[in-house]
Short mmCIF file of C-alpha atoms in Angstrom, two decimals:
data_model
loop_
_atom_site.label_atom_id
_atom_site.label_comp_id
_atom_site.label_asym_id
_atom_site.label_seq_id
_atom_site.Cartn_x
_atom_site.Cartn_y
_atom_site.Cartn_z
CA MET A 1 28.67 43.81 40.16
CA THR A 2 24.93 43.43 40.47
CA LEU A 3 24.51 39.83 41.56
CA GLN A 4 26.56 39.44 44.71
CA THR A 5 28.44 36.28 45.63
CA VAL A 6 27.12 35.74 49.13
CA GLN A 7 25.61 32.71 50.79
CA ALA A 8 21.86 32.31 50.42
CA SER A 9 19.53 29.94 52.17
CA PRO A 10 19.55 26.56 50.36
CA LYS A 11 15.75 26.54 50.46
CA THR A 12 15.38 29.97 48.82
CA THR A 13 13.61 29.71 45.44
CA LEU A 14 13.56 32.18 42.59
CA GLY A 15 9.85 32.65 43.24
CA GLU A 16 10.62 33.61 46.83
CA LEU A 17 13.39 35.93 45.68
CA ASN A 18 10.94 37.63 43.36
CA ARG A 19 8.58 38.39 46.23
CA GLN A 20 11.28 40.80 47.36
CA MET A 21 10.78 42.95 44.28
CA ILE A 22 10.71 46.57 43.20
CA VAL A 23 8.67 47.32 40.06
CA ILE A 24 9.65 50.20 37.77
CA LEU A 25 6.77 51.57 35.70
CA ASP A 26 8.25 52.93 32.50
CA PHE A 27 6.85 56.24 31.19
CA GLY A 28 9.32 56.44 28.31
CA SER A 29 12.51 57.38 30.13
CA GLN A 30 15.90 56.55 28.66
CA TYR A 31 16.93 55.71 32.24
CA SER A 32 14.24 53.14 33.18
CA GLU A 33 16.59 50.21 32.62
CA LEU A 34 19.27 52.01 34.62
CA ILE A 35 16.88 52.39 37.57
CA ALA A 36 16.32 48.62 37.50
CA ARG A 37 20.07 47.99 37.49
CA ARG A 38 20.59 50.35 40.44
CA ILE A 39 17.93 48.48 42.43
CA ARG A 40 19.65 45.17 41.70
CA GLU A 41 22.92 46.61 42.93
CA THR A 42 21.25 46.66 46.34
CA LYS A 43 20.75 42.86 45.95
CA VAL A 44 17.00 43.27 45.48
CA TYR A 45 15.20 42.00 42.38
CA SER A 46 13.59 44.55 40.04
CA GLU A 47 11.47 44.49 36.90
CA VAL A 48 10.53 47.14 34.34
CA LEU A 49 6.86 47.15 33.32
CA SER A 50 4.77 49.41 31.11
CA TYR A 51 3.06 52.42 32.69
CA ARG A 52 -0.18 50.79 31.43
CA THR A 53 0.19 47.99 34.00
CA SER A 54 -3.04 47.78 35.97
CA ALA A 55 -3.38 48.09 39.71
CA GLU A 56 -4.82 44.57 39.74
CA LYS A 57 -1.72 43.10 38.10
CA LEU A 58 0.49 44.97 40.54
CA ARG A 59 -1.60 43.65 43.40
CA LEU A 60 -0.98 40.10 42.18
CA LEU A 61 2.76 40.74 41.78
CA ASN A 62 2.82 42.18 45.29
CA PRO A 63 6.05 44.20 44.97
CA GLN A 64 7.64 45.77 48.02
CA GLY A 65 7.78 49.10 46.19
CA ILE A 66 7.02 50.85 42.90
CA ILE A 67 9.10 53.45 41.07
CA PHE A 68 7.55 55.72 38.43
CA SER A 69 10.23 56.55 35.84
CA GLY A 70 10.87 59.83 34.10
CA GLY A 71 9.63 60.48 30.59
CA PRO A 72 9.72 62.96 27.71
CA ASN A 73 6.15 64.23 28.09
CA SER A 74 4.49 66.95 30.13
CA VAL A 75 1.77 65.62 32.42
CA TYR A 76 -0.68 68.33 31.30
CA ASP A 77 -0.44 67.35 27.62
CA ALA A 78 -3.59 65.86 26.13
CA ASN A 79 -2.01 62.49 25.33
CA ALA A 80 0.45 62.31 28.22
CA PRO A 81 0.86 58.78 29.64
CA GLN A 82 -1.14 58.20 32.81
CA CYS A 83 -1.08 55.37 35.32
CA ASP A 84 -4.05 53.44 36.66
CA PRO A 85 -5.33 55.77 39.44
CA GLU A 86 -6.14 52.72 41.59
CA ILE A 87 -2.39 52.23 42.08
CA TRP A 88 -2.43 54.99 44.72
CA GLN A 89 -4.81 52.85 46.80
CA LEU A 90 -2.59 49.75 46.91
CA GLY A 91 -0.73 50.84 50.02
CA ILE A 92 2.62 50.09 48.37
CA PRO A 93 5.46 52.64 48.76
CA ILE A 94 5.94 54.66 45.56
CA LEU A 95 8.85 56.80 44.39
CA GLY A 96 8.21 59.13 41.46
CA VAL A 97 11.26 60.25 39.46
CA CYS A 98 11.01 63.46 37.39
CA TYR A 99 7.91 62.86 35.21
CA GLY A 100 6.89 60.22 37.75
CA MET A 101 6.90 62.82 40.51
CA GLN A 102 4.92 65.29 38.39
CA LEU A 103 2.32 62.61 37.60
CA MET A 104 2.02 61.83 41.31
CA VAL A 105 1.44 65.49 42.08
CA GLN A 106 -1.12 65.97 39.31
CA GLN A 107 -3.16 62.80 39.95
CA LEU A 108 -3.31 63.41 43.70
CA GLY A 109 -4.63 66.96 43.43
CA GLY A 110 -1.58 69.15 43.02
CA GLU A 111 -0.59 71.30 40.05
CA VAL A 112 2.21 71.09 37.47
CA ALA A 113 3.07 73.86 35.03
CA ARG A 114 5.78 74.96 32.66
CA ALA A 115 8.72 76.23 34.70
CA GLN A 116 9.88 79.79 34.21
CA ARG A 117 13.34 78.35 33.74
CA GLY A 118 14.21 74.74 32.95
CA GLU A 119 16.87 72.91 34.89
CA TYR A 120 19.32 70.64 33.10
CA GLY A 121 22.55 69.05 34.25
CA LYS A 122 24.17 69.15 37.67
CA ALA A 123 22.35 71.04 40.43
CA LEU A 124 23.16 71.59 44.10
CA LEU A 125 20.47 69.97 46.27
CA SER A 126 19.85 71.43 49.74
CA ILE A 127 18.11 69.10 52.19
CA ASP A 128 15.23 70.37 54.35
CA ASP A 129 14.23 67.02 55.93
CA PRO A 130 17.13 64.57 56.38
CA THR A 131 14.88 61.60 57.29
CA ASP A 132 13.39 58.63 55.43
CA LEU A 133 14.28 59.12 51.77
CA LEU A 134 17.23 61.43 52.43
CA THR A 135 18.75 59.71 55.46
CA ASN A 136 22.57 59.90 55.33
CA VAL A 137 22.50 61.86 52.07
CA GLU A 138 25.16 64.56 52.30
CA ASP A 139 23.81 68.12 52.60
CA PRO A 140 24.22 69.75 50.17
CA THR A 141 24.77 67.19 47.43
CA THR A 142 24.87 67.19 43.63
CA MET A 143 21.96 65.71 41.67
CA TRP A 144 21.30 65.50 37.92
CA MET A 145 18.33 67.53 36.69
CA SER A 146 16.51 67.31 33.36
CA HIS A 147 13.14 69.05 33.44
CA GLY A 148 11.25 71.94 31.93
CA ASP A 149 8.15 71.60 34.12
CA SER A 150 7.73 72.21 37.83
CA CYS A 151 5.31 71.30 40.61
CA ILE A 152 3.78 74.62 41.64
CA LYS A 153 1.24 73.23 44.12
CA LEU A 154 1.65 70.05 46.20
CA PRO A 155 -1.25 67.70 46.99
CA SER A 156 -2.70 67.66 50.49
CA GLY A 157 -0.46 65.95 53.04
CA PHE A 158 2.78 66.38 51.05
CA GLU A 159 5.78 68.30 52.29
CA ILE A 160 9.08 69.43 50.81
CA LEU A 161 12.17 67.35 51.60
CA ALA A 162 14.77 69.23 49.54
CA HIS A 163 15.19 72.15 47.14
CA THR A 164 17.57 73.68 44.63
CA SER A 165 18.03 77.35 43.76
CA ASN A 166 15.65 76.86 40.83
CA THR A 167 13.22 74.22 42.15
CA PRO A 168 11.59 74.77 45.57
CA GLY A 169 10.16 71.24 45.67
CA ALA A 170 13.03 69.15 44.33
CA ALA A 171 12.08 66.26 46.65
CA ILE A 172 8.69 65.75 48.30
CA ALA A 173 6.94 63.19 50.49
CA HIS A 174 3.67 62.11 52.03
CA HIS A 175 5.22 60.20 54.92
CA GLY A 176 1.98 58.62 56.11
CA GLN A 177 1.21 57.03 52.74
CA LYS A 178 4.87 56.38 51.87
CA LEU A 179 4.66 58.39 48.66
CA TYR A 180 7.85 60.13 47.54
CA GLY A 181 8.89 62.21 44.57
CA VAL A 182 12.19 63.60 43.28
CA GLN A 183 12.58 66.07 40.43
CA PHE A 184 16.11 64.81 39.70
CA HIS A 185 17.53 61.47 38.50
CA PRO A 186 19.16 59.61 41.42
CA GLU A 187 19.98 56.64 39.16
CA VAL A 188 22.61 58.38 37.00
CA VAL A 189 26.29 58.50 37.98
CA HIS A 190 26.26 62.30 38.03
CA SER A 191 23.93 62.27 41.07
CA ILE A 192 26.42 62.04 43.94
CA GLY A 193 23.85 61.16 46.62
CA GLY A 194 21.67 59.09 44.28
CA ILE A 195 22.70 55.62 45.38
CA ALA A 196 22.20 56.48 49.06
CA LEU A 197 18.70 57.75 48.24
CA ILE A 198 17.85 54.56 46.32
CA ARG A 199 19.12 52.41 49.18
CA ASN A 200 16.94 54.39 51.60
CA PHE A 201 13.88 53.70 49.45
CA VAL A 202 14.68 50.00 49.01
CA TYR A 203 15.78 49.11 52.54
CA HIS A 204 14.25 51.69 54.88
CA ILE A 205 10.97 52.59 53.20
CA CYS A 206 10.16 49.34 51.32
CA GLU A 207 11.80 47.13 53.98
CA CYS A 208 13.40 44.80 51.38
CA GLN A 209 16.02 42.20 52.24
CA PRO A 210 19.17 41.70 50.08
CA THR A 211 18.32 38.21 48.77
CA TRP A 212 19.01 38.60 45.02
CA THR A 213 22.26 36.60 44.95
CA THR A 214 24.23 34.53 42.49
CA GLU A 215 24.04 31.30 44.49
CA ALA A 216 20.28 31.49 44.90
CA PHE A 217 19.83 32.25 41.19
CA VAL A 218 22.03 29.34 40.05
CA GLU A 219 20.31 26.86 42.35
CA GLU A 220 16.82 27.78 41.25
CA ALA A 221 17.73 28.17 37.56
CA ILE A 222 19.08 24.60 37.52
CA ARG A 223 15.90 23.30 39.14
CA GLU A 224 13.75 25.18 36.62
CA ILE A 225 15.79 23.93 33.65
CA ARG A 226 15.52 20.31 34.80
CA ALA A 227 11.80 20.61 35.47
CA LYS A 228 11.12 22.16 32.06
CA VAL A 229 13.41 20.02 29.88
CA GLY A 230 13.01 16.66 31.59
CA ASP A 231 14.86 14.07 29.52
CA LYS A 232 14.63 16.01 26.23
CA ARG A 233 17.55 17.26 24.13
CA VAL A 234 18.59 20.91 23.99
CA LEU A 235 20.47 22.73 21.21
CA LEU A 236 22.56 25.84 21.87
CA ALA A 237 24.11 28.00 19.12
CA LEU A 238 27.49 28.77 20.69
CA SER A 239 29.21 31.97 19.58
CA GLY A 240 32.05 32.15 22.09
CA GLY A 241 30.69 35.32 23.68
CA VAL A 242 29.90 35.83 27.34
CA ASP A 243 26.17 35.16 27.06
CA SER A 244 26.20 31.91 25.08
CA SER A 245 29.24 30.59 26.96
CA THR A 246 27.68 31.27 30.37
CA LEU A 247 24.46 29.68 29.18
CA GLY A 248 26.38 26.62 27.95
CA PHE A 249 28.06 26.15 31.32
CA LEU A 250 24.79 26.60 33.22
CA LEU A 251 22.87 24.17 31.00
CA HIS A 252 25.62 21.57 31.25
CA LYS A 253 25.47 21.80 35.03
CA ALA A 254 21.71 21.20 34.83
CA ILE A 255 21.30 18.54 32.12
CA GLY A 256 24.78 17.28 31.17
CA ASP A 257 24.93 15.43 27.82
CA GLN A 258 21.34 16.31 26.93
CA LEU A 259 22.93 19.58 25.73
CA THR A 260 24.52 19.91 22.31
CA CYS A 261 26.39 23.11 21.48
CA MET A 262 26.66 24.00 17.80
CA PHE A 263 29.54 26.30 16.90
CA ILE A 264 29.25 27.51 13.31
CA ASP A 265 32.72 28.61 12.22
CA GLN A 266 32.04 31.18 9.50
CA GLY A 267 35.67 32.26 9.22
CA PHE A 268 35.24 35.76 10.61
CA MET A 269 36.38 35.21 14.18
CA ARG A 270 39.62 36.53 15.67
CA LYS A 271 42.93 34.69 15.58
CA TYR A 272 42.90 31.39 17.52
CA GLU A 273 39.35 31.95 18.86
CA PRO A 274 37.67 28.97 17.13
CA GLU A 275 40.40 26.58 18.23
CA ASN A 276 40.43 27.91 21.79
CA LEU A 277 36.64 27.72 22.06
CA VAL A 278 36.42 24.11 20.91
CA GLN A 279 39.35 23.09 23.12
CA LEU A 280 37.91 24.85 26.16
CA PHE A 281 34.39 23.44 25.91
CA GLY A 282 35.08 20.03 24.44
CA GLU A 283 38.43 18.95 25.85
CA LYS A 284 38.73 20.84 29.12
CA PHE A 285 35.13 20.91 30.35
CA HIS A 286 33.73 17.96 28.35
CA ILE A 287 30.74 19.87 27.02
CA LYS A 288 29.53 18.42 23.71
CA VAL A 289 30.41 20.85 20.87
CA GLU A 290 29.71 20.28 17.18
CA HIS A 291 32.29 22.37 15.31
CA VAL A 292 30.67 23.17 11.95
CA MET A 293 33.39 24.30 9.53
CA ALA A 294 31.68 26.58 7.00
CA ARG A 295 34.32 29.22 6.20
CA ASP A 296 34.39 28.76 2.43
CA ARG A 297 30.63 29.00 1.92
CA PHE A 298 30.37 32.17 4.03
CA LEU A 299 33.22 33.86 2.21
CA LYS A 300 31.66 32.94 -1.11
CA GLN A 301 28.36 34.55 -0.06
CA ILE A 302 29.97 37.98 0.37
CA GLU A 303 32.41 37.77 -2.51
CA GLY A 304 32.57 41.19 -4.20
CA VAL A 305 30.14 42.77 -1.68
CA THR A 306 31.08 46.24 -0.35
CA ASP A 307 27.81 47.46 1.19
CA PRO A 308 27.87 46.72 4.96
CA GLU A 309 24.13 46.01 5.23
CA VAL A 310 24.28 43.56 2.33
CA LYS A 311 27.23 41.88 4.06
CA ARG A 312 25.26 41.49 7.27
CA LYS A 313 22.17 40.13 5.54
CA ARG A 314 24.06 37.61 3.43
CA ILE A 315 26.03 36.39 6.43
CA GLY A 316 22.80 36.16 8.38
CA HIS A 317 20.94 34.24 5.71
CA GLU A 318 23.83 31.81 5.31
CA PHE A 319 23.94 31.31 9.08
CA ILE A 320 20.27 30.34 9.00
CA LYS A 321 20.82 27.84 6.21
CA VAL A 322 23.75 26.23 7.99
CA PHE A 323 21.89 26.20 11.30
CA GLU A 324 18.86 24.54 9.69
CA GLU A 325 20.93 21.89 7.91
CA GLU A 326 23.03 21.03 10.95
CA SER A 327 20.18 21.02 13.48
CA LYS A 328 18.31 18.51 11.32
CA ARG A 329 21.45 16.40 10.95
CA LEU A 330 22.20 16.42 14.67
CA GLY A 331 18.61 16.33 15.90
CA PRO A 332 15.88 15.97 16.66
CA PHE A 333 15.88 18.61 19.39
CA ASP A 334 12.89 19.69 21.44
CA TYR A 335 14.42 22.84 22.89
CA LEU A 336 16.55 25.69 21.64
CA ALA A 337 18.56 27.50 24.32
CA GLN A 338 19.00 31.22 23.81
CA GLY A 339 21.08 33.71 25.77
CA THR A 340 18.25 36.22 25.96
CA LEU A 341 19.01 38.88 28.57
CA TYR A 342 16.67 41.18 30.46
CA PRO A 343 17.30 44.20 28.20
CA ASP A 344 16.20 41.98 25.28
CA VAL A 345 13.01 41.15 27.16
CA ILE A 346 12.32 44.83 27.79
CA GLU A 347 13.09 46.00 24.25
CA SER A 348 12.11 43.09 22.01
CA ALA A 349 8.90 41.35 21.06
CA ASP A 350 10.59 38.76 18.84
CA THR A 351 8.74 35.83 20.34
CA ASN A 352 5.86 33.55 19.47
CA VAL A 353 3.59 31.34 21.52
CA ASP A 354 2.62 27.77 20.72
CA PRO A 355 -1.21 27.84 20.58
CA GLN A 356 -1.48 24.32 21.99
CA THR A 357 0.98 24.45 24.87
CA GLY A 358 1.17 28.20 25.51
CA GLU A 359 4.98 27.96 25.59
CA ARG A 360 7.26 30.43 23.87
CA VAL A 361 8.83 29.05 20.70
CA ALA A 362 11.78 30.35 18.70
CA VAL A 363 11.14 32.23 15.49
CA LYS A 364 14.37 34.25 15.69
CA ILE A 365 17.96 33.75 16.71
CA LYS A 366 18.98 36.34 19.29
CA SER A 367 19.19 39.73 17.62
CA HIS A 368 22.73 40.59 18.70
CA HIS A 369 24.04 37.89 16.39
CA ASN A 370 22.68 39.91 13.45
CA VAL A 371 21.57 36.74 11.71
CA GLY A 372 17.89 37.41 11.07
CA GLY A 373 15.09 34.95 11.68
CA LEU A 374 14.94 31.18 11.70
CA PRO A 375 12.59 29.53 9.21
CA LYS A 376 9.08 29.38 10.63
CA ASP A 377 8.86 25.62 10.10
CA LEU A 378 11.93 25.08 12.30
CA ARG A 379 10.19 25.49 15.64
CA PHE A 380 11.67 24.83 19.03
CA LYS A 381 10.46 25.45 22.52
CA LEU A 382 12.71 28.00 24.18
CA VAL A 383 14.97 27.65 27.19
CA GLU A 384 16.07 31.11 28.33
CA PRO A 385 17.53 30.89 31.85
CA LEU A 386 19.34 34.25 31.58
CA ARG A 387 16.30 36.31 30.61
CA LYS A 388 16.05 37.90 34.08
CA LEU A 389 19.68 39.11 34.06
CA PHE A 390 21.56 42.20 32.95
CA LYS A 391 24.95 41.87 31.24
CA ASP A 392 26.98 42.57 34.37
CA GLU A 393 24.94 39.93 36.21
CA VAL A 394 25.72 37.40 33.46
CA ARG A 395 29.45 38.05 33.90
CA GLN A 396 29.13 37.51 37.64
CA LEU A 397 27.11 34.35 37.05
CA GLY A 398 29.66 33.02 34.56
CA ARG A 399 32.48 33.64 37.00
CA SER A 400 30.62 31.89 39.84
CA ILE A 401 29.97 28.69 37.81
CA GLY A 402 33.56 28.36 36.61
CA LEU A 403 33.65 30.13 33.27
CA PRO A 404 37.28 31.13 32.58
CA GLU A 405 38.08 34.80 33.06
CA GLU A 406 39.20 35.15 29.43
CA ILE A 407 35.57 34.59 28.37
CA VAL A 408 33.92 36.38 31.29
CA GLN A 409 35.79 39.59 30.40
CA ARG A 410 35.67 39.11 26.62
CA HIS A 411 35.02 42.36 24.78
CA PRO A 412 31.77 42.61 22.80
CA PHE A 413 32.25 41.22 19.29
CA PRO A 414 29.81 41.70 16.38
CA GLY A 415 27.99 38.67 14.99
CA PRO A 416 29.44 39.13 11.47
CA GLY A 417 32.85 39.42 13.11
CA LEU A 418 35.84 40.66 11.15
CA ALA A 419 33.72 40.87 8.00
CA ILE A 420 32.44 44.26 9.14
CA ARG A 421 35.82 45.43 10.39
CA ILE A 422 37.12 45.13 6.84
CA ILE A 423 35.73 48.15 5.04
CA GLY A 424 34.66 47.21 1.54
CA GLU A 425 35.15 43.78 0.00
CA VAL A 426 36.15 40.88 2.24
CA THR A 427 38.79 38.53 0.86
CA ALA A 428 40.85 35.73 2.35
CA GLU A 429 43.95 37.91 2.10
CA ARG A 430 42.32 40.86 3.87
CA LEU A 431 40.97 38.58 6.60
CA LYS A 432 44.49 37.29 7.23
CA ILE A 433 45.89 40.83 7.43
CA LEU A 434 43.23 42.05 9.84
CA ARG A 435 43.30 38.90 11.96
CA ASN A 436 47.05 39.27 12.52
CA ALA A 437 46.85 43.03 13.22
CA ASP A 438 43.94 42.59 15.63
CA TYR A 439 45.84 39.86 17.48
CA ILE A 440 48.72 42.26 18.10
CA VAL A 441 46.34 44.87 19.55
CA ARG A 442 44.97 42.34 22.03
CA GLN A 443 48.41 40.98 22.88
CA GLU A 444 49.82 44.41 23.72
CA ILE A 445 46.97 45.54 25.99
CA LYS A 446 46.89 42.17 27.76
CA LYS A 447 50.66 42.31 28.27
CA ARG A 448 50.21 45.62 30.09
CA GLY A 449 47.32 44.28 32.16
CA ILE A 450 44.83 46.85 30.82
CA TYR A 451 42.56 44.67 28.67
CA ASN A 452 39.64 45.15 31.08
CA ASP A 453 40.09 48.94 31.01
CA PHE A 454 38.48 49.05 27.57
CA TRP A 455 34.92 48.41 26.43
CA GLN A 456 36.40 47.33 23.11
CA ALA A 457 39.85 47.42 21.53
CA PHE A 458 40.32 46.31 17.95
CA ALA A 459 41.72 46.99 14.49
CA VAL A 460 39.96 48.06 11.28
CA LEU A 461 41.31 47.44 7.77
CA LEU A 462 40.71 50.14 5.15
CA PRO A 463 40.28 49.22 1.46
CA ILE A 464 42.89 51.72 0.29
CA ARG A 465 46.66 51.71 -0.06
CA SER A 466 49.25 54.33 0.71
CA VAL A 467 52.93 54.79 -0.07
CA GLY A 468 55.52 53.87 2.55
CA VAL A 469 59.19 53.03 2.90
CA MET A 470 60.61 49.88 4.48
CA GLY A 471 64.37 49.54 4.38
CA ASP A 472 65.26 51.20 1.10
CA GLN A 473 62.18 49.87 -0.67
CA ARG A 474 59.02 51.74 -1.57
CA THR A 475 55.83 50.03 -0.35
CA TYR A 476 52.22 50.42 -1.36
CA ALA A 477 50.11 48.78 1.33
CA HIS A 478 46.99 49.01 3.51
CA PRO A 479 46.48 51.24 6.57
CA ILE A 480 45.16 49.80 9.84
CA VAL A 481 42.99 51.97 12.10
CA LEU A 482 43.06 51.31 15.87
CA ARG A 483 39.80 51.67 17.81
CA LEU A 484 40.19 51.66 21.61
CA ILE A 485 36.96 52.61 23.35
CA SER A 486 35.84 53.42 26.91
CA SER A 487 32.15 52.99 27.80
CA GLU A 488 29.82 51.81 30.54
CA ASP A 489 27.12 50.22 28.40
CA GLY A 490 27.98 50.76 24.74
CA MET A 491 25.14 53.26 24.27
CA THR A 492 27.62 56.12 24.36
CA ALA A 493 31.38 55.78 24.15
CA ASP A 494 34.57 57.80 24.13
CA TRP A 495 37.94 57.11 22.58
CA SER A 496 40.47 56.04 25.17
CA ARG A 497 43.36 58.35 26.09
CA VAL A 498 46.03 55.66 25.97
CA PRO A 499 49.75 56.23 26.55
CA TYR A 500 51.77 57.10 23.46
CA ASP A 501 54.20 54.27 24.13
CA LEU A 502 51.33 51.76 23.83
CA LEU A 503 50.29 53.19 20.47
CA GLU A 504 53.92 53.17 19.40
CA ALA A 505 54.39 49.53 20.39
CA ILE A 506 51.23 48.43 18.57
CA SER A 507 52.10 50.44 15.47
CA ASN A 508 55.67 49.16 15.29
CA ARG A 509 54.62 45.54 15.65
CA ILE A 510 51.81 45.74 13.08
CA VAL A 511 53.97 47.44 10.46
CA ASN A 512 56.89 45.05 11.03
CA GLU A 513 54.98 41.80 11.56
CA VAL A 514 51.87 42.04 9.36
CA LYS A 515 52.58 41.71 5.68
CA GLY A 516 50.44 44.11 3.63
CA VAL A 517 50.33 46.99 6.16
CA ASN A 518 52.60 50.04 6.17
CA ARG A 519 50.62 52.61 8.15
CA VAL A 520 48.68 52.71 11.47
CA ALA A 521 46.18 55.42 12.53
CA TYR A 522 44.20 55.99 15.74
CA ASP A 523 40.47 56.76 15.65
CA ILE A 524 39.65 59.58 18.11
CA THR A 525 35.91 59.78 17.35
CA SER A 526 33.40 59.43 20.20
CA LYS A 527 29.91 57.90 19.99
CA PRO A 528 28.00 59.97 19.06
CA PRO A 529 28.70 61.30 16.45
CA GLY A 530 30.47 58.11 15.33
CA THR A 531 29.64 54.51 16.13
CA ILE A 532 31.92 52.03 17.88
CA GLU A 533 32.14 49.76 14.85
CA TRP A 534 32.99 51.26 11.45
CA GLU A 535 30.25 49.31 9.65
#
């Protein structure tokens, strides 16, 4: 996990933690976020900023180190992204990765050109200087390459640290100025010595201390929530997922009954989930939950609808209407709590600023709920305590503040729920069929203790019927498709190679216990070319 459960000084504040920081300047790499996560795995805070960030802003942030990410461009292109040249004068250690290394070479007087032969995939790295950046990195080691350009002339004062058969300067350094460059990607799992290299940069070169911990974060987050909210009321739209549940627990620790959780039950959740959620929050942990029963009106909104995008939009619009009605009934509220995570902060600009106070205000419900935007006249100030965290850090946080493991490890679940796991029209009958089949899938993998081995594991109902035989009777019923997926982050995914006896057990139970199903299939499509969900 990223946030580590270790004891921190009781006087440590989040501001002090952030002084121990590594900044990643993003030049368009698909791996920039991954670099930030790898830094946090060393228990040091990291942030991703645009490559346009000025040297003056970096001076004010005062990071311990800076990492230039990779990127899709060539540094000699006319419109290639460039950094503020004053950054080189800050005296802060810098590590350039792939494009970042090439930019370092070019701006400091070296030369970059198209390589005679590109280098992609795994490459054997031979170490020439096993000090500083490459201390304790095995020689040789495997690193992941992805470049078509090469540094053909190094700037003055630089020397080669490592090479491959195709790239003479695969790692370089100016030791005196603490400037380092690597042509490979140490942040990806394919780079065997990558984590050791990152640790060397963070601890040895940047001299950071491992102070980014769960305890310190919780303590300071509670102080910040109390200072911001005061005695005002806060509304949280509770979905039952990891993010909103963790946020609910954290807010309750900070402000108690000033928090109201609104759970809008649209009828598309899995079997027993609404009841379990209300019982867990309201009865067991005494967190105020308003259970808004709205199943009939949601089902009516998508009656006869087969297009998945129309389904999503109608469910989203209805969610907004219900949210608006109920927030006015339960209110007034000054603050809306949202489970915004750090990837949302990096990727999204769905925010607004109150011109009088300068505070962020909500104009959208969090995008992963797929519910569209709130009405512009329904304005709240935002409370977003999780906005510095990655998903794995949220799970660790939830676990540390007492969130039950069944929620901490809950598989990702789409905002529209089972409505988009029923292909075609959604009816009450089809919802019942899918809910019962899906429950069997979860029961069987939990019984074997392998629930956490999957990114997601669920059932899909197809809007067709096929002939079958049960007893001596002919049947004409629906097929269920099983989708069991392995993934690290959901961006790419592979179908899970599960034992045949597990598939057999699930199939037998569904066909025998779920009325309306007589056939079970297993989806063996990876992402890409498929998606994890069917709609």
